PDB file of C-alpha atoms in Angstrom:
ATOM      1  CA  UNK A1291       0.000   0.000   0.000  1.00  0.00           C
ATOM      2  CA  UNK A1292       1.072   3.751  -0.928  1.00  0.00           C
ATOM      3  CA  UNK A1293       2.271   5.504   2.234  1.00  0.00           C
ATOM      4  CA  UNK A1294       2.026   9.460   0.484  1.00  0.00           C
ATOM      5  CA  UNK A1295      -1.066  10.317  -1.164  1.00  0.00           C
ATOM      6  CA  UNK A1296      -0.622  13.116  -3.699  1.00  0.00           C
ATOM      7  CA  UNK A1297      -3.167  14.793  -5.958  1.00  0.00           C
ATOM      8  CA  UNK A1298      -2.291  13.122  -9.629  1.00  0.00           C
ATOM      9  CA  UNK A1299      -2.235  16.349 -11.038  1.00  0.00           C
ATOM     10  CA  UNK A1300      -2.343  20.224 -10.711  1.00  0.00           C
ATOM     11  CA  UNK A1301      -2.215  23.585 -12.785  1.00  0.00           C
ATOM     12  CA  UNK A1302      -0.058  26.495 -11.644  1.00  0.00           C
ATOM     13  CA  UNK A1303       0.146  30.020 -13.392  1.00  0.00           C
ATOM     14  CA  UNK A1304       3.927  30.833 -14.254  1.00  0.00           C
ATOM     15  CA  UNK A1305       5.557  33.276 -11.139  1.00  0.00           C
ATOM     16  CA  UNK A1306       2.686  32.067  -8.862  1.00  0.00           C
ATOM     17  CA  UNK A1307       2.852  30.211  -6.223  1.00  0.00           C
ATOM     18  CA  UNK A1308       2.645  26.351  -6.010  1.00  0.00           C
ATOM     19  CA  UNK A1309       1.663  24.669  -3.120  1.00  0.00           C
ATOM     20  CA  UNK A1310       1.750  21.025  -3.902  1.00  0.00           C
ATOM     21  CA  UNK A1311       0.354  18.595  -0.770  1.00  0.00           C
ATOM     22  CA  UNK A1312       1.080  15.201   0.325  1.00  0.00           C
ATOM     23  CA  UNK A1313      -0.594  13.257   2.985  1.00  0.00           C
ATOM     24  CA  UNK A1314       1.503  11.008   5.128  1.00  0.00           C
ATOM     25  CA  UNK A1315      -0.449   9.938   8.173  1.00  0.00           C
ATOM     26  CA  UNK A1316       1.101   6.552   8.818  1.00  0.00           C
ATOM     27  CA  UNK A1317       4.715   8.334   9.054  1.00  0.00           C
ATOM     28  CA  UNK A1318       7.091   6.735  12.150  1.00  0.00           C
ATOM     29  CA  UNK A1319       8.756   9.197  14.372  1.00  0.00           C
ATOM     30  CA  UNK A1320      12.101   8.972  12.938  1.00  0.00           C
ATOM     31  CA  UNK A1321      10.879   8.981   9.118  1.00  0.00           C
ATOM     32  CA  UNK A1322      11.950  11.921   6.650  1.00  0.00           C
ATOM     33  CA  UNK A1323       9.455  13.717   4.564  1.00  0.00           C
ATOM     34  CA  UNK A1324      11.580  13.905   1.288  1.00  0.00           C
ATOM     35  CA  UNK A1325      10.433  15.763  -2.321  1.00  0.00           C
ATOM     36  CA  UNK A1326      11.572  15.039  -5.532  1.00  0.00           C
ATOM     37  CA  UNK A1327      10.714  16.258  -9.245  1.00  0.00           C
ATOM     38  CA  UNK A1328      11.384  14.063 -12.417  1.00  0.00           C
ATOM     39  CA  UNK A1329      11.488  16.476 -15.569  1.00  0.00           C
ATOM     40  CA  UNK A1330      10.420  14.438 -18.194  1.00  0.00           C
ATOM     41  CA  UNK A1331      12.671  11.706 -19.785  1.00  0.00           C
ATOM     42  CA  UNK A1332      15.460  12.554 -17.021  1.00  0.00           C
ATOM     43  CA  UNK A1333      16.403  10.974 -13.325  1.00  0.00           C
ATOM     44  CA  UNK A1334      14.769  12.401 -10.439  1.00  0.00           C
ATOM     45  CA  UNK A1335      15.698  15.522  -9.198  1.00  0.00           C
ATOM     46  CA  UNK A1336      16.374  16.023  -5.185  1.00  0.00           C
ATOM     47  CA  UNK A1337      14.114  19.006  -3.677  1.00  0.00           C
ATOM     48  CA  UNK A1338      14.349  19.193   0.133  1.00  0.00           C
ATOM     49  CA  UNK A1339      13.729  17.322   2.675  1.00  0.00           C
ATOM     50  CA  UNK A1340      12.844  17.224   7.128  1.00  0.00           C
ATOM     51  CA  UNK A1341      11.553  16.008   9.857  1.00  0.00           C
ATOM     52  CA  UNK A1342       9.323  18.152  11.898  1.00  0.00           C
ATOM     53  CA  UNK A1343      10.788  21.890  11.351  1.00  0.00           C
ATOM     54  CA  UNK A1344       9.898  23.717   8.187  1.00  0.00           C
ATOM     55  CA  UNK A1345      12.907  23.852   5.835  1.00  0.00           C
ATOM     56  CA  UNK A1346      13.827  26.480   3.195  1.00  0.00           C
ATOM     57  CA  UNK A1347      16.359  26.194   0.344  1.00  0.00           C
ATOM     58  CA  UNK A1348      17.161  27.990  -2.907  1.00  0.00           C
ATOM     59  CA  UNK A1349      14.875  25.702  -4.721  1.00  0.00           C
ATOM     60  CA  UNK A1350      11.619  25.467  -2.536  1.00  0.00           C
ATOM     61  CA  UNK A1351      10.015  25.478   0.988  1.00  0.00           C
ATOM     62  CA  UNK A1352       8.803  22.616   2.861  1.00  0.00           C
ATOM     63  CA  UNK A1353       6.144  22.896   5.437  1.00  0.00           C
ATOM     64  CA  UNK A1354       5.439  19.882   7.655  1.00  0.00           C
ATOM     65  CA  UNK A1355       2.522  19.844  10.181  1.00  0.00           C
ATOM     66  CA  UNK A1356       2.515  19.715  13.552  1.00  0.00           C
ATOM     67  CA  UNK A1357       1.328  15.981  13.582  1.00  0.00           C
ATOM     68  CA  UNK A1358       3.492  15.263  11.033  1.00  0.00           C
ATOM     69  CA  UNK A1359       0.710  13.847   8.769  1.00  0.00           C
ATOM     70  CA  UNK A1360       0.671  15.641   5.915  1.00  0.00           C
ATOM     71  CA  UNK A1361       2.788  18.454   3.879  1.00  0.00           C
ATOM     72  CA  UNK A1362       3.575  20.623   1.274  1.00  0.00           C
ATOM     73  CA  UNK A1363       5.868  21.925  -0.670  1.00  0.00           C
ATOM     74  CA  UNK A1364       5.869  25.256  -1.784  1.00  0.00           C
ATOM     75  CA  UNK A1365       7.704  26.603  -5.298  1.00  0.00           C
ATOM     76  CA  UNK A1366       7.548  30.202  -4.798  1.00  0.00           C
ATOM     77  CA  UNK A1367       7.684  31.314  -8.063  1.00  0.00           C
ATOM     78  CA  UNK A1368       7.076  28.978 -10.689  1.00  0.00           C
ATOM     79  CA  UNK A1369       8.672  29.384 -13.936  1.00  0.00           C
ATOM     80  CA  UNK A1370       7.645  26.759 -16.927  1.00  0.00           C
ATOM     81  CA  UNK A1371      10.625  24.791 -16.204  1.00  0.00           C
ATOM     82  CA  UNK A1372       8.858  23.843 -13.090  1.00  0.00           C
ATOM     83  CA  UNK A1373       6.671  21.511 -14.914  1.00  0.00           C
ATOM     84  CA  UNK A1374       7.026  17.955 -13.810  1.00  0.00           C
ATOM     85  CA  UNK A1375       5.969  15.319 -12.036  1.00  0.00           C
ATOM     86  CA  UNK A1376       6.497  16.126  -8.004  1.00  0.00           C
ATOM     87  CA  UNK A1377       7.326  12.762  -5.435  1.00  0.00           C
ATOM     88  CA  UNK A1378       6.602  13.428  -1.831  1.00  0.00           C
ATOM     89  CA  UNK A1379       8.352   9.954  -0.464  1.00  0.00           C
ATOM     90  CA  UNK A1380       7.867   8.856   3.716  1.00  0.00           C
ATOM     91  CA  UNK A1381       8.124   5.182   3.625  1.00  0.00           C
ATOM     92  CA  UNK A1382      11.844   4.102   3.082  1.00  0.00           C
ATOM     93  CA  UNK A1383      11.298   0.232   4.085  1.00  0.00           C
ATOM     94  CA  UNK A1384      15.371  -0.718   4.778  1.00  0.00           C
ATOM     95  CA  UNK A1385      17.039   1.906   2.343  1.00  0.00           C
ATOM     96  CA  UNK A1386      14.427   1.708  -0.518  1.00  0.00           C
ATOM     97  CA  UNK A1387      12.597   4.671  -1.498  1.00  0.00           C
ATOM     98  CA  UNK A1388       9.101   4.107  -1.980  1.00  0.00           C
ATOM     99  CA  UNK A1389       7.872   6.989  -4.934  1.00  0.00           C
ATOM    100  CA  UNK A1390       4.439   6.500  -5.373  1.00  0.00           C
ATOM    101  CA  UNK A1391       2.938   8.149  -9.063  1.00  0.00           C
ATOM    102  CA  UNK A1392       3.453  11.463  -7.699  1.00  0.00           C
ATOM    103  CA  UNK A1393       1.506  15.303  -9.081  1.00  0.00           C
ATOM    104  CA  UNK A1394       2.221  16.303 -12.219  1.00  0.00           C
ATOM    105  CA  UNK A1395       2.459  19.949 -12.032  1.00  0.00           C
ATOM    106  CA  UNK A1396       1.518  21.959 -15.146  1.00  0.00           C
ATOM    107  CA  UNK A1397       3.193  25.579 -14.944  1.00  0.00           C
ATOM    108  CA  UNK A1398       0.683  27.554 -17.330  1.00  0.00           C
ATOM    109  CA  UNK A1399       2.098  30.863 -18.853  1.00  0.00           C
TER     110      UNK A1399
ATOM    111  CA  UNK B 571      30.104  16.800 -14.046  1.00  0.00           C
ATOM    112  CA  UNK B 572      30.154  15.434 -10.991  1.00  0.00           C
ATOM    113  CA  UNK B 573      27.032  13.671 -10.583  1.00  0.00           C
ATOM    114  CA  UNK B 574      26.036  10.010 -11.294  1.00  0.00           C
ATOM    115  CA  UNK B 575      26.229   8.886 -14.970  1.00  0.00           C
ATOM    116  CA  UNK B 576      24.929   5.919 -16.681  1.00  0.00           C
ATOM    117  CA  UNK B 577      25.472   4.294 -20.185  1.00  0.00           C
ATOM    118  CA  UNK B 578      24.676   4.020 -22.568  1.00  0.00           C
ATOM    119  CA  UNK B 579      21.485   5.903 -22.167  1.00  0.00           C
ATOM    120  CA  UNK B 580      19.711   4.185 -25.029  1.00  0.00           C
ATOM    121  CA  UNK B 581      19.737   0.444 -25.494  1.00  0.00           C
ATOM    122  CA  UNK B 582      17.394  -0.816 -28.296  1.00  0.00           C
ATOM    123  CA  UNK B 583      17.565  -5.267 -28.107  1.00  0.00           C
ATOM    124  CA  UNK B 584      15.930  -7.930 -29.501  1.00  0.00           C
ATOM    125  CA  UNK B 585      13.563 -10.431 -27.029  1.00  0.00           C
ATOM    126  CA  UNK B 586      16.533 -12.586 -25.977  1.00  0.00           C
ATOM    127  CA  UNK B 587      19.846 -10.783 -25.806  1.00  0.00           C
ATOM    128  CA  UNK B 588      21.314 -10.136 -23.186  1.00  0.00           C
ATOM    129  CA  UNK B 589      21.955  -6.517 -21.889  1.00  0.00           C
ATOM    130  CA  UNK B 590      24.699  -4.608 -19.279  1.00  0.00           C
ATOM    131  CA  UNK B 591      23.997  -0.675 -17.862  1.00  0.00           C
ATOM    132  CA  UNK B 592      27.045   0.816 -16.030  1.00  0.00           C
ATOM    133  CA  UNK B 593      26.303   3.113 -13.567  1.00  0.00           C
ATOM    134  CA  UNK B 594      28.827   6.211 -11.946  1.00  0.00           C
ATOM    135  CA  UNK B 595      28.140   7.020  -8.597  1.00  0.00           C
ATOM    136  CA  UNK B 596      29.391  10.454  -7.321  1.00  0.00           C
ATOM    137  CA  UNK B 597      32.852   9.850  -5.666  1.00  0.00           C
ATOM    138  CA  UNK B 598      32.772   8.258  -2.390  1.00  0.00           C
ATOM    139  CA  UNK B 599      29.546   7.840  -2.105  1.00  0.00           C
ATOM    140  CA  UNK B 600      29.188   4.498  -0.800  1.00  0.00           C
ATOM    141  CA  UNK B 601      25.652   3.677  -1.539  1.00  0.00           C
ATOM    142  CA  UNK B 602      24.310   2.773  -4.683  1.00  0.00           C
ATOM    143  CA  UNK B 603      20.962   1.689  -5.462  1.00  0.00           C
ATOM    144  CA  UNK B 604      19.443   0.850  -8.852  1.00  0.00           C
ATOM    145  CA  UNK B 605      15.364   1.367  -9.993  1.00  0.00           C
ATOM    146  CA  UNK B 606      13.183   0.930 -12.708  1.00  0.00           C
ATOM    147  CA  UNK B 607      10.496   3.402 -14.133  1.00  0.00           C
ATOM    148  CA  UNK B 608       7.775   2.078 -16.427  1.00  0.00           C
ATOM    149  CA  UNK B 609       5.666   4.134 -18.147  1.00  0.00           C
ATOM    150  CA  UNK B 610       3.496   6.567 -16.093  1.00  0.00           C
ATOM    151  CA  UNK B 611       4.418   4.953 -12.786  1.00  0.00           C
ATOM    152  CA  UNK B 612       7.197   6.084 -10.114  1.00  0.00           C
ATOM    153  CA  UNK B 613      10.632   4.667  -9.822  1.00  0.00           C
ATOM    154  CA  UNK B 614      10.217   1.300  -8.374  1.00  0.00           C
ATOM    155  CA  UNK B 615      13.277   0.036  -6.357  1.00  0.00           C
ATOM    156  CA  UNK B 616      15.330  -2.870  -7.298  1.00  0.00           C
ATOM    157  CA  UNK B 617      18.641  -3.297  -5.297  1.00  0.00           C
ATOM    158  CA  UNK B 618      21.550  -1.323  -2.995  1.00  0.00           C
ATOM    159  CA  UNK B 619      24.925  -1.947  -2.353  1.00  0.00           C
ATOM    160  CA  UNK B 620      27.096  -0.285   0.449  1.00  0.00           C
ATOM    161  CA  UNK B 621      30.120  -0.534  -0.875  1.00  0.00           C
ATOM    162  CA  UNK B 622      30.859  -3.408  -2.958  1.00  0.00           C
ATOM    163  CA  UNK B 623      28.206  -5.467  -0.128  1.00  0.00           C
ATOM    164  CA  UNK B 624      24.691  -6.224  -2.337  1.00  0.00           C
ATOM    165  CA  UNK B 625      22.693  -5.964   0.699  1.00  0.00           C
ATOM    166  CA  UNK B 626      19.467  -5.713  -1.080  1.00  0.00           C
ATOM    167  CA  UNK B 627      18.336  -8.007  -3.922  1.00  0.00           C
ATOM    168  CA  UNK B 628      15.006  -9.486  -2.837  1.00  0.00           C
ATOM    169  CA  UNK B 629      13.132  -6.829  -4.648  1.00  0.00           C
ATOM    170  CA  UNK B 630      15.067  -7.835  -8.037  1.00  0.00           C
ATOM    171  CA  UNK B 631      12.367  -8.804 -10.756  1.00  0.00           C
ATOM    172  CA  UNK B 632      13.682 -12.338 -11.125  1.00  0.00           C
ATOM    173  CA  UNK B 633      16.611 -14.100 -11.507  1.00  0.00           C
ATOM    174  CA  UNK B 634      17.119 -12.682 -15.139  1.00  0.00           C
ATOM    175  CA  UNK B 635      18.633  -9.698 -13.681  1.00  0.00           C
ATOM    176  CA  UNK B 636      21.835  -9.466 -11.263  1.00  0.00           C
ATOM    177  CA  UNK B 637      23.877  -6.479 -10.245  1.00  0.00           C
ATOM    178  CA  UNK B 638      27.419  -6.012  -8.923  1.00  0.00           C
ATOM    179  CA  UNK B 639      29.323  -3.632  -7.869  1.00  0.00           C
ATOM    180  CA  UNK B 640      32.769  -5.244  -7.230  1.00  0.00           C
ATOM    181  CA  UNK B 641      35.232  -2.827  -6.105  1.00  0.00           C
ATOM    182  CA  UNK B 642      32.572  -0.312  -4.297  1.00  0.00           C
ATOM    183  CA  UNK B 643      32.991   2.410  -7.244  1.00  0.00           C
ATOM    184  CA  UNK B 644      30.793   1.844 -10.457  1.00  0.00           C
ATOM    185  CA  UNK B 645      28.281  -0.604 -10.506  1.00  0.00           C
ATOM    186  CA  UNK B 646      26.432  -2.462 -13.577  1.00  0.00           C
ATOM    187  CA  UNK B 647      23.106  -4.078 -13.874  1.00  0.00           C
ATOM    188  CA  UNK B 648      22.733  -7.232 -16.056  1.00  0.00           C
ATOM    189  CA  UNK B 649      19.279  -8.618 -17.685  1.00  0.00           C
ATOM    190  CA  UNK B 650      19.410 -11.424 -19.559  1.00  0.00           C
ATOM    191  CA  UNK B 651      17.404 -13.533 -22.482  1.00  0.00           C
ATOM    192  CA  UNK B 652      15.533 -10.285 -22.258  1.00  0.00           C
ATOM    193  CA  UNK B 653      12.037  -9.710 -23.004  1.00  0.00           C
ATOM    194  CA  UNK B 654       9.502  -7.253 -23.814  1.00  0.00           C
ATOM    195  CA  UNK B 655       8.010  -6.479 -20.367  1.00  0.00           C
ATOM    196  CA  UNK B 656      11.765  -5.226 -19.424  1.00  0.00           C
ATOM    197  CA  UNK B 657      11.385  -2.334 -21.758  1.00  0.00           C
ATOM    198  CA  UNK B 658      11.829   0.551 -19.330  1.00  0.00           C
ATOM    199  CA  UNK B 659      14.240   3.313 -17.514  1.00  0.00           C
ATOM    200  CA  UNK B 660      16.745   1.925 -15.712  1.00  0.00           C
ATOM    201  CA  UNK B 661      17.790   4.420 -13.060  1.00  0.00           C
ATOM    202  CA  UNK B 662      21.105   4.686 -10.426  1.00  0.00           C
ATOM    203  CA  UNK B 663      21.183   6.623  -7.110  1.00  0.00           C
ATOM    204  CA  UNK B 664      23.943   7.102  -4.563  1.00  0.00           C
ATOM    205  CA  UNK B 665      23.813   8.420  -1.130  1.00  0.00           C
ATOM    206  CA  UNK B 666      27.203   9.301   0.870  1.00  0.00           C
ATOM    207  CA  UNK B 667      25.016   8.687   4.374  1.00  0.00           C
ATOM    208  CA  UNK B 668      23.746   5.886   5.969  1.00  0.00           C
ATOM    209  CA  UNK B 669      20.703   5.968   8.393  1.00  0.00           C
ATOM    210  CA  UNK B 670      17.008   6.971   8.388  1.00  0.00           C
ATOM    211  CA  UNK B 671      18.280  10.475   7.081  1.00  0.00           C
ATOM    212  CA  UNK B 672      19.663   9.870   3.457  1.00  0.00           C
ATOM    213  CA  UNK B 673      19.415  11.666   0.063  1.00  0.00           C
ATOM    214  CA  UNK B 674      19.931   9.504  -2.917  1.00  0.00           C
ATOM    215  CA  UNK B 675      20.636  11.885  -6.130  1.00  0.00           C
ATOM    216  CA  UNK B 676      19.890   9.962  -9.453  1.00  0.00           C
ATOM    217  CA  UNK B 677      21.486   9.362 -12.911  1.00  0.00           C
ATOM    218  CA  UNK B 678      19.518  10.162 -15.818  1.00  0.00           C
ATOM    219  CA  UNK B 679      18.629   6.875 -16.790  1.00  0.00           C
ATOM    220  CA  UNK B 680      19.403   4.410 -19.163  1.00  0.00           C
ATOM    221  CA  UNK B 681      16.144   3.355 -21.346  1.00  0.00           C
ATOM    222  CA  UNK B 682      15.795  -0.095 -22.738  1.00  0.00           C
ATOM    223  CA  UNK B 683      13.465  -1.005 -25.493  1.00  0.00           C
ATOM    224  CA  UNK B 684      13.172  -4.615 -25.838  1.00  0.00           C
ATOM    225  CA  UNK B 685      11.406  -5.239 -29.450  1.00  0.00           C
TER     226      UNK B 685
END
């Protein structure tokens, strides 16, 4: 069974903001919330990841509930090369990712 | 470049033959893990190694395909008497940590058609 549950798709306007959300509720204590994008045809692209403090880089924020349960990234600014299919991953059974089919964002101009 | 590379990154076969992907990890990285991506779905997780140690393989499709990694640096992934339902992306991660905090970064893939 799929751990995340992600919207299959969504529609942003280019320099809007996306807020894409993932629903974790069966997450352990000691479990990362991780994000990753797949541009189409290439390998998967590292975003961000954390625990239980929101985290901030120069690609994207990540906001994780109190309860841990659920989250979302946020692209602050999309641009059109934003468009791709978004992986919120919290099951790693051993050292296996677990991807699910993940949102495909559309960045709309 | 110093991020993971794979060849070739095209590999059109015929049903039978037998095919070999290398993958590059980034230096010193001493995890490497190898998925496949069908159409439409997520990358779906196939094997690890910590070092040159393969201590992952249960999740291998069958015993068609084998990976090694024998000296700990670049790894390759081996299917043989191929077939169609192996036509896919073959993707390699590594990961310089170990533990329940761990980000793999990916190649970009090696894609087999299998005709």
């Amino acid at each position: 069974d799929a751990k995340t549950t992600q919207p299959p798709s969504m529609d942003c306007a280019e320099g809007r903001a996306a807020n894409l959300p993932c629903n974790h509720s069966t997450i352990s204590g000691n479990e990362y919330v991780y994000w990753y994008r797949q541009i189409h045809s290439q390998g998967p692209q590292y975003i961000i990841h954390g625990l239980k403090n929101n985290e901030t880089n120069e690609m994207a924020s990540l906001i994780i509930t109190e309860d841990r349960k659920s989250s979302t990234l946020i692209l602050p600014h999309a641009t059109l090369r934003d468009t791709a299919v978004y992986y919120c991953i919290a099951l790693r059974t051993g050292n296996q990712f677990y991807f699910g089919t993940g949102t495909s964002l559309t960045v709309i101009p | 470049d110093t991020g993971v590379s794979q060849n070739p990154r095209h590999k059109i076969t015929k049903r039978g033959q037998n095919v070999t992907f290398r993958c590059d990890p980034i230096s010193e990285h001493n995890r490497l893990y190898w998925y496949r991506q069908t159409l439409g779905q997520g990358p779906e997780f196939l094997t690890y190694f910590q070092n040159e140690a393969q201590l992952e393989k249960s999740r291998l499709l069958s015993d068609r395909f084998s990976a090694e990694r024998p000296k700990g640096s670049f790894s390759t992934l081996e299917i043989q008497r191929t077939e169609q339902g192996d036509s896919a992306m073959y993707l390699c991660a590594s990961s310089p940590q170990t533990g329940v905090k761990e980000t793999q970064y990916f190649g970009p893939g090696t894609r087999l058609l299998v005709l």
